[in-house]
Coordinates of C-alpha atoms and ligand atoms in Angstrom, one line a residue:
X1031 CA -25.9 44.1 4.1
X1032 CA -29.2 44.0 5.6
X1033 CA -30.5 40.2 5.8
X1034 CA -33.5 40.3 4.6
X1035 CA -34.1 37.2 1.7
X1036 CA -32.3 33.9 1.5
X1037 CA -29.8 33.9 4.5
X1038 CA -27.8 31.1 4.0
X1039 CA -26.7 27.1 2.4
X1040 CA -28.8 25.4 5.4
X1041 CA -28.0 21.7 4.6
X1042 CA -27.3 19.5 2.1
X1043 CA -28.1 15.6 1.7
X1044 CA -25.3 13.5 0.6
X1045 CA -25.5 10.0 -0.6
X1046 CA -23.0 7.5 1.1
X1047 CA -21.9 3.8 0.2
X1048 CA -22.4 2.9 3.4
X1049 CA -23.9 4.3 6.0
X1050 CA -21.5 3.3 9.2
X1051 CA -18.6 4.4 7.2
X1052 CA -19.7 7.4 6.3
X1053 CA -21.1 8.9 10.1
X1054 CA -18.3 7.7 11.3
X1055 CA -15.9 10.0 8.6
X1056 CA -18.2 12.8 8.8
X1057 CA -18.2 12.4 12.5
X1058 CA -14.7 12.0 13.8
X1059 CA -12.9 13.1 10.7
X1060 CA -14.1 15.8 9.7
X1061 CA -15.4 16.4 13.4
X1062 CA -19.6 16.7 12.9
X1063 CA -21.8 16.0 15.8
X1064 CA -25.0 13.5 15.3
X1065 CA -28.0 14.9 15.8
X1066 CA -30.4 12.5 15.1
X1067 CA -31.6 9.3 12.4
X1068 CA -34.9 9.1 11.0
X1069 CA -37.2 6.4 9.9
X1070 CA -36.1 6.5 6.5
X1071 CA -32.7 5.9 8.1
X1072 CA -31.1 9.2 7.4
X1073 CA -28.3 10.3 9.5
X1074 CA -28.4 14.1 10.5
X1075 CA -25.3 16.1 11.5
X1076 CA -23.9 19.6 12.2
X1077 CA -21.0 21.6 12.7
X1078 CA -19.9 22.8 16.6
X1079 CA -21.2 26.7 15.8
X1080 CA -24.3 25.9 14.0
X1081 CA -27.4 26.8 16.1
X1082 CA -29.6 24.7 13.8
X1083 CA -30.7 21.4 14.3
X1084 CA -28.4 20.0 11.3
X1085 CA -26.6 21.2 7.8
X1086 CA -25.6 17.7 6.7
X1087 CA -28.0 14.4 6.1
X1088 CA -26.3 11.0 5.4
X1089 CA -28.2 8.4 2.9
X1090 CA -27.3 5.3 2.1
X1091 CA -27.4 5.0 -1.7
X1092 CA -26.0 2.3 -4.8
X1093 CA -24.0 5.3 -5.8
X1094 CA -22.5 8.8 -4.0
X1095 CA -23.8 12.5 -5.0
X1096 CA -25.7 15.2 -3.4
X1097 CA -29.8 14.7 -3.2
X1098 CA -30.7 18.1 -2.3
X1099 CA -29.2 21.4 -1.0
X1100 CA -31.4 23.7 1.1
X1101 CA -31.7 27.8 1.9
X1102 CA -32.9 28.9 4.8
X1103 CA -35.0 31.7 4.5
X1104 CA -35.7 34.9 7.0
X1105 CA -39.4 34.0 7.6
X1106 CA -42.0 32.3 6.3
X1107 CA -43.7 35.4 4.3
X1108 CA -40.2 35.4 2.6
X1109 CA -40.8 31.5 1.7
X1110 CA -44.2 32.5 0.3
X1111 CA -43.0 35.6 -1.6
X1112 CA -39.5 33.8 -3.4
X1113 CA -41.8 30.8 -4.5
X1114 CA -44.4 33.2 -5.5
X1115 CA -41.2 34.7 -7.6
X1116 CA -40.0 31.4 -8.8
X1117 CA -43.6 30.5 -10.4
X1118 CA -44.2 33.4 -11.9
X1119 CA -40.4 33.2 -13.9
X1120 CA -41.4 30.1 -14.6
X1121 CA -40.2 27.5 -12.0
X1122 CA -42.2 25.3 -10.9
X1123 CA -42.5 24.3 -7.1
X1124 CA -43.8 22.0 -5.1
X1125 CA -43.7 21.8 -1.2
X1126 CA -42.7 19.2 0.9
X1127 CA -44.2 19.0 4.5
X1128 CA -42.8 19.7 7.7
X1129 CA -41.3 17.3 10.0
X1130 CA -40.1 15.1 6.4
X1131 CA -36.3 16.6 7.5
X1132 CA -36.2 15.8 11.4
X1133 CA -37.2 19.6 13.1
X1134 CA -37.2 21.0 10.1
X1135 CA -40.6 23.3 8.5
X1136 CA -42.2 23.1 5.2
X1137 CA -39.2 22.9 2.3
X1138 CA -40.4 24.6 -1.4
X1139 CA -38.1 22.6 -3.1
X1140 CA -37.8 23.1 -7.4
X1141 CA -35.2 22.3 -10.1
X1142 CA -32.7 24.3 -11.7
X1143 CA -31.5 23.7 -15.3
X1144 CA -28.5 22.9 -13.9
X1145 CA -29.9 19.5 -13.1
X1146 CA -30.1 20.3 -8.9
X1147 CA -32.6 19.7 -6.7
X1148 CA -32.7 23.2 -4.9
X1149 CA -35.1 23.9 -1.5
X1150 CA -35.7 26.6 0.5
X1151 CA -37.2 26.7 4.6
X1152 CA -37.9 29.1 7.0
X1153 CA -38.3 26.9 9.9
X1154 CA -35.7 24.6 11.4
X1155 CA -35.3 23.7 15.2
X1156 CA -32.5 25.7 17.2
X1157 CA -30.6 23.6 19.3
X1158 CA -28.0 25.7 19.8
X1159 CA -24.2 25.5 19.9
X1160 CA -24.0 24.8 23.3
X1161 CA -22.4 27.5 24.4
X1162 CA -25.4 29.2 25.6
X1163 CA -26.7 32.7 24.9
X1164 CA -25.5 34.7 28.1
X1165 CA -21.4 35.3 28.4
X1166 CA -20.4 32.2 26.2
X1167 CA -17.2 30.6 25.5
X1168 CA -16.0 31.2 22.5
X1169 CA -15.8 27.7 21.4
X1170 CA -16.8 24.4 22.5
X1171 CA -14.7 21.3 23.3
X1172 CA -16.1 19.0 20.7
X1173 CA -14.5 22.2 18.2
X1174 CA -11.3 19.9 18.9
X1175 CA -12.5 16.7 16.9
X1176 CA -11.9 15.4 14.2
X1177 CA -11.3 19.3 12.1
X1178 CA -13.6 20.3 13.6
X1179 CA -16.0 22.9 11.1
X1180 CA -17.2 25.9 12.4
X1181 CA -20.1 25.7 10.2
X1182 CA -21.2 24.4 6.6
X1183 CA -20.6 27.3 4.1
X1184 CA -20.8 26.6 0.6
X1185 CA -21.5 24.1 -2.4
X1186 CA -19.9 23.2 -5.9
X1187 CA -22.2 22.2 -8.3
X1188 CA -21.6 21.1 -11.6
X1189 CA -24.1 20.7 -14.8
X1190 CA -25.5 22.5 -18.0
X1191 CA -26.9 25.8 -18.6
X1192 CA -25.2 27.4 -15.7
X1193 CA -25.7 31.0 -17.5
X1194 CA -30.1 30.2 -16.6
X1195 CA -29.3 29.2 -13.0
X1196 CA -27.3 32.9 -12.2
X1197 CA -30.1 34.7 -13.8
X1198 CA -32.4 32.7 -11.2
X1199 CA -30.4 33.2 -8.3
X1200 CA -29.9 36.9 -9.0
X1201 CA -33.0 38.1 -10.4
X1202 CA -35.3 35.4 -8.2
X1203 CA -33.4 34.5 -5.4
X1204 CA -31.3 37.7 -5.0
X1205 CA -28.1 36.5 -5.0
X1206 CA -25.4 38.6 -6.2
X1207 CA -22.6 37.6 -8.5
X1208 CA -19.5 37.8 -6.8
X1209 CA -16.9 36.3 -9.3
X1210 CA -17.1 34.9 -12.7
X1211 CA -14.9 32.5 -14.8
X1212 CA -15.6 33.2 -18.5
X1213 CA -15.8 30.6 -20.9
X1214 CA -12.6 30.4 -23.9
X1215 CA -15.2 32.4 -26.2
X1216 CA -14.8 35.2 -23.6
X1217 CA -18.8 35.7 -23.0
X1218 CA -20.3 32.8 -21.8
X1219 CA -19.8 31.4 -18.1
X1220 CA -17.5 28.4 -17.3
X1221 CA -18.2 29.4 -13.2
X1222 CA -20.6 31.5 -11.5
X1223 CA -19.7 32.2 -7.5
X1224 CA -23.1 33.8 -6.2
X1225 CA -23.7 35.4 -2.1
X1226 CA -26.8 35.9 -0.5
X1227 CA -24.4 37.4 2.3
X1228 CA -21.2 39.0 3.3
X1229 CA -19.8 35.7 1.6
X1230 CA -18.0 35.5 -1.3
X1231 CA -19.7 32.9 -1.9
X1232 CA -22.9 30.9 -0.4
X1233 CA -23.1 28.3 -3.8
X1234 CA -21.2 28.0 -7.1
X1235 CA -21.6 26.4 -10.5
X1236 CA -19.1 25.6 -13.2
X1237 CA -20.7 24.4 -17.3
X1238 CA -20.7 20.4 -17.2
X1239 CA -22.1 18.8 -20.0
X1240 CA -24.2 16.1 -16.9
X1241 CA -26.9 17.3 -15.2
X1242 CA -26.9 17.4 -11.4
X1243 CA -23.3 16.9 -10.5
X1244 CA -21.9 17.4 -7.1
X1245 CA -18.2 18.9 -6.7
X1246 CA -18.0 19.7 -3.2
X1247 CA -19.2 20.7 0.0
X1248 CA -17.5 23.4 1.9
X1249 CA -16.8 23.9 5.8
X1250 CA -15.3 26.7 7.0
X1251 CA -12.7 26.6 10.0
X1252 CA -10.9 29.3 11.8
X1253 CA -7.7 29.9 10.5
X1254 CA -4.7 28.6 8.4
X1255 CA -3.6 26.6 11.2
X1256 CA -6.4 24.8 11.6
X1257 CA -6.5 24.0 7.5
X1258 CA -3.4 22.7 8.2
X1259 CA -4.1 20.2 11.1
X1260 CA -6.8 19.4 8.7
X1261 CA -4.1 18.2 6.5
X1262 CA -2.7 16.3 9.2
X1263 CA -6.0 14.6 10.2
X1264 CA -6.4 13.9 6.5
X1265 CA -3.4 11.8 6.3
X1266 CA -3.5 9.9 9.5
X1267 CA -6.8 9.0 8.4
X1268 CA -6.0 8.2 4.7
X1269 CA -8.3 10.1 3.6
X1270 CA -7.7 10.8 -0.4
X1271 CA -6.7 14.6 -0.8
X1272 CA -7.6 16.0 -4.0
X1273 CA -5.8 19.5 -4.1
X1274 CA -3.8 21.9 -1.4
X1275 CA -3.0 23.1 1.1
X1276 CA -3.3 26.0 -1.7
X1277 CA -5.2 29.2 -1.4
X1278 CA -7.6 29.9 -4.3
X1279 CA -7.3 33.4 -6.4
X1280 CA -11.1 33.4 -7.0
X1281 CA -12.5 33.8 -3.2
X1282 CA -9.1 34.0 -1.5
X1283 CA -10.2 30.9 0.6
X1284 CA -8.0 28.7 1.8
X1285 CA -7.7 25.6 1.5
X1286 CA -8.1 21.8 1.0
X1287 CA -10.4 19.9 -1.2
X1288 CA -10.1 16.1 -0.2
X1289 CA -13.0 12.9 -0.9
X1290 CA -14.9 11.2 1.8
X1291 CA -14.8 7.2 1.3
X1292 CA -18.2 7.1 -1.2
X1293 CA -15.9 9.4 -3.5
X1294 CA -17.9 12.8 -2.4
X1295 CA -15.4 15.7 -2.6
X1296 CA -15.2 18.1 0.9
X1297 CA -13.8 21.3 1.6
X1298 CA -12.1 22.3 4.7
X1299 CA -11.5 26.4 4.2
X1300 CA -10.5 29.6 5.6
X1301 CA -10.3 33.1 5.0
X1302 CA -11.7 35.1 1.5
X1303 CA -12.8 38.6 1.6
X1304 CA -16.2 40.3 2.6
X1305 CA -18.5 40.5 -0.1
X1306 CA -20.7 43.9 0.3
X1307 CA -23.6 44.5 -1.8
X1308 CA -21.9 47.1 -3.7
X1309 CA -19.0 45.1 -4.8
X1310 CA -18.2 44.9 -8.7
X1311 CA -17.8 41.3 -10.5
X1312 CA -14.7 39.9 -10.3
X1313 CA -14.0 38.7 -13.8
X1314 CA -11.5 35.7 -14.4
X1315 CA -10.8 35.6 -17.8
X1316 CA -10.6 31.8 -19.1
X1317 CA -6.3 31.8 -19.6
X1318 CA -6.6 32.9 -15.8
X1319 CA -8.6 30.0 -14.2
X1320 CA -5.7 28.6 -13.2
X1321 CA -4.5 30.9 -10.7
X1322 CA -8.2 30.9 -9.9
X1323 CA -8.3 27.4 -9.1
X1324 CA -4.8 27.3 -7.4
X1325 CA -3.2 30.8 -7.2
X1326 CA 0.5 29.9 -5.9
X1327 CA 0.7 27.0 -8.4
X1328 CA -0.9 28.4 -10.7
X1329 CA -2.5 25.3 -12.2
X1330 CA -6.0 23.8 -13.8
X1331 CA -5.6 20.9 -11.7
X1332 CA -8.0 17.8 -14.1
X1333 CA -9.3 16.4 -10.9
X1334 CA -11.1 19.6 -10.3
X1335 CA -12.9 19.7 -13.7
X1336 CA -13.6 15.9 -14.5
X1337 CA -13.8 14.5 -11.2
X1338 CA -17.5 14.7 -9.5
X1339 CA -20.3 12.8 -8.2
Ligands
M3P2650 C1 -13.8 27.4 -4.3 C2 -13.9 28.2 -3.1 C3 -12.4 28.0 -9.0 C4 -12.3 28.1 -7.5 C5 -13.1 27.5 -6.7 C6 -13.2 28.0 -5.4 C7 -13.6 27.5 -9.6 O1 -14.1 26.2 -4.2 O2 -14.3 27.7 -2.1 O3 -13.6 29.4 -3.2 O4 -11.5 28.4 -9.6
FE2651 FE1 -15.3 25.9 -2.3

C-alpha cells in the first residue's frame, strides 16, 4: 500500500525492576544495542536494522508494564492532520516537546479507552543501521548477539472497551482490521489485530476487565531458525518461556513468547502473511481461539489470558 498515515509501532517504554538487569537482558539476550541514557535515567535501545535512533526505553519503576507506545508518522502535516482527527472524535491530546525522548520530535500523545498511553511523532534522529546507504551488507555483526531482532514490530495490549479503541484506529488512525477473535456471544471483540502496513499486524488488543495492561512486545527475526536459537538463548540464559516454539493460526507468526526478569512478556517472531489493503477480516470464531493462539497444539494456553503487566 501506499504509506502515506501512521507508518509504523516506533518505540515503546517499558518499566524494569532494575535497571542494570534489565539493559543488560535487553542487551545481550535478546541482542539490543544502547543508544543512549538520559537525565531522567532512561535507557534507550534498538534493534540491528532499525535506522532510528531507538524503539525500546528502559525505566526503572516499583513495578513492570509498558508507560507508553509511540507511532511514527510520515511528516509532520500528518502529525497535525491525525490529532486534528482525534480532537474532533473526541480525544483529547496534548503534546509533549521535542528532545523529552533523546533525538526524538514533538510526541501528540492521548489515551485510549483501553487504558494506554498512545503517542504519535514525525521526527526521530536516523542513525542508521550501520550498514550504510551505498552497496550494504545485508546484515551487521552485532545481528549475531544475543537473538539478535531485526526490528521492533508489534504490541499486545490488554484492557476494557477494546471494541472503542478499533473504531479509533480504523476510522482516526487508519488502521485496518486484519483479524478478529469474537467474543462467546459471537458479536462482540475478545481480540482486535489492526495494520497500518503490509503487517498483519502493527498493534493488538484483547477485552481485559484492567485498564492499561501490557501483554507483550514483539521483535521480528529472520527465519525459523533463528526463532529457534532464540530458544536456545532463552534457556542458557534462564530466561522464563511462556509458550512455543509454536506458530500462531491468527498471523501465521512464528514464534516464542517468553518474560524478561521484571515479569514483562517478549516476543521473538517470524513469518505471517502480507496484509494488502484489500484483504477481508479474518474472523476467529471464540471455540477457534485456540488454534489462534497456538495452531499445532491447538490450545488456550491461561498464561496467555491472565498473565500481564
Ligand atoms: C500474536 C502474534 C492470539 C494470537 C496472538 C498473536 C490472540 O501475538 O504475534 O501474531 O490468538
Ligand atoms: Fe505478537
Amino acid at each position: 500500500m501506499a504509506m502515506t498515515g501512521v507508518l509504523r509501532p516506533g518505540h515503546i517504554q517499558i518499566r524494569v525492576l532494575d535497571l542494570d538487569e534489565g539493559v543488560n537482558f535487553y542487551s545481550n539476550v535478546i541482542g539490543l544495542r544502547e543508544t543512549g541514557r538520559d537525565s531522567q535515567g532512561r535507557v534507550y535501545l534498538k534493534c540491528w536494522d532499525e535506522h532510528d535512533h531507538h524503539s525500546v526505553i528502559l525505566c526503572e519503576a516499583e513495578s513492570p508494564g509498558m508507560d507508553f507506545a509511540g507511532f511514527r508518522v510520515l511528516d509532520l502535516e500528518t502529525l497535525d492532520t491525525l490529532e486534528a482527527k482525534l480532537n474532533a472524535y473526541g480525544l483529547p491530546t496534548r503534546r509533549i516537546p521535542a528532545g523529552d525522548l533523546l533525538e526524538t520530535g514533538e510526541r501528540v500523545r492521548f489515551t485510549i479507552p483501553s487504558g494506554h498511553q498512545i503517542e504519535l511523532y514525525a521526527e526521530k534522529a536516523k542513525v542508521g543501521n550501520g550498514l550504510g546507504n551505498i552497496a550494504p551488507a545485508p546484515w551487521a555483526p552485532e545481528r549475531d548477539k544475543g537473538m539478535g531482532p531485526v526490528h521492533l514490530d508489534h504490541f499486545l495490549l490488554y484492557g476494557l472497551n477494546i471494541s472503542e479503541v478499533r473504531r479509533i484506529f480504523t476510522e482516526v488512525l487508519g488502521f485496518r482490521l486484519t483479524e478478529q477473535v469474537l467474543a462467546p456471544d459471537g458479536v462482540s471483540d475478545q481480540a482486535v489485530f489492526l495494520s497500518c502496513s503490509h503487517k498483519p499486524h502493527d498493534v493488538a488488543f484483547v477485552e481485559y476487565p484492567e485498564l492499561g495492561k501490557f501483554h507483550h512486545a514483539s521483535f521480528l527475526l529472520e527465519t525459523w531458525e533463528q526463532v529457534l536459537r532464540a530458544g536456545d538463548i532463552m534457556s542458557m540464559n534462564k530466561v522464563n518461556v511462556d509458550i512455543g516454539p509454536t506458530r500462531h493460526g491468527v498471523t501465521r507468526g512464528m514464534t516464542i513468547y517468553a518474560w524478561d526478569p521484571s515479569g514483562n512478556r517478549f516476543e521473538t517472531f517470524c513469518g505471517g502473511y502480507f496484509a494488502y489493503p484489500d484483504q477481508e477480516t479474518i474472523i476467529w470464531p471464540f471455540e477457534d481461539f485456540p488454534q489462534g493462539l497456538d495452531y499445532p497444539q491447538r490450545k488456550l494456553h491461561e498464561s496467555f489470558l491472565t498473565i500481564v503487566t
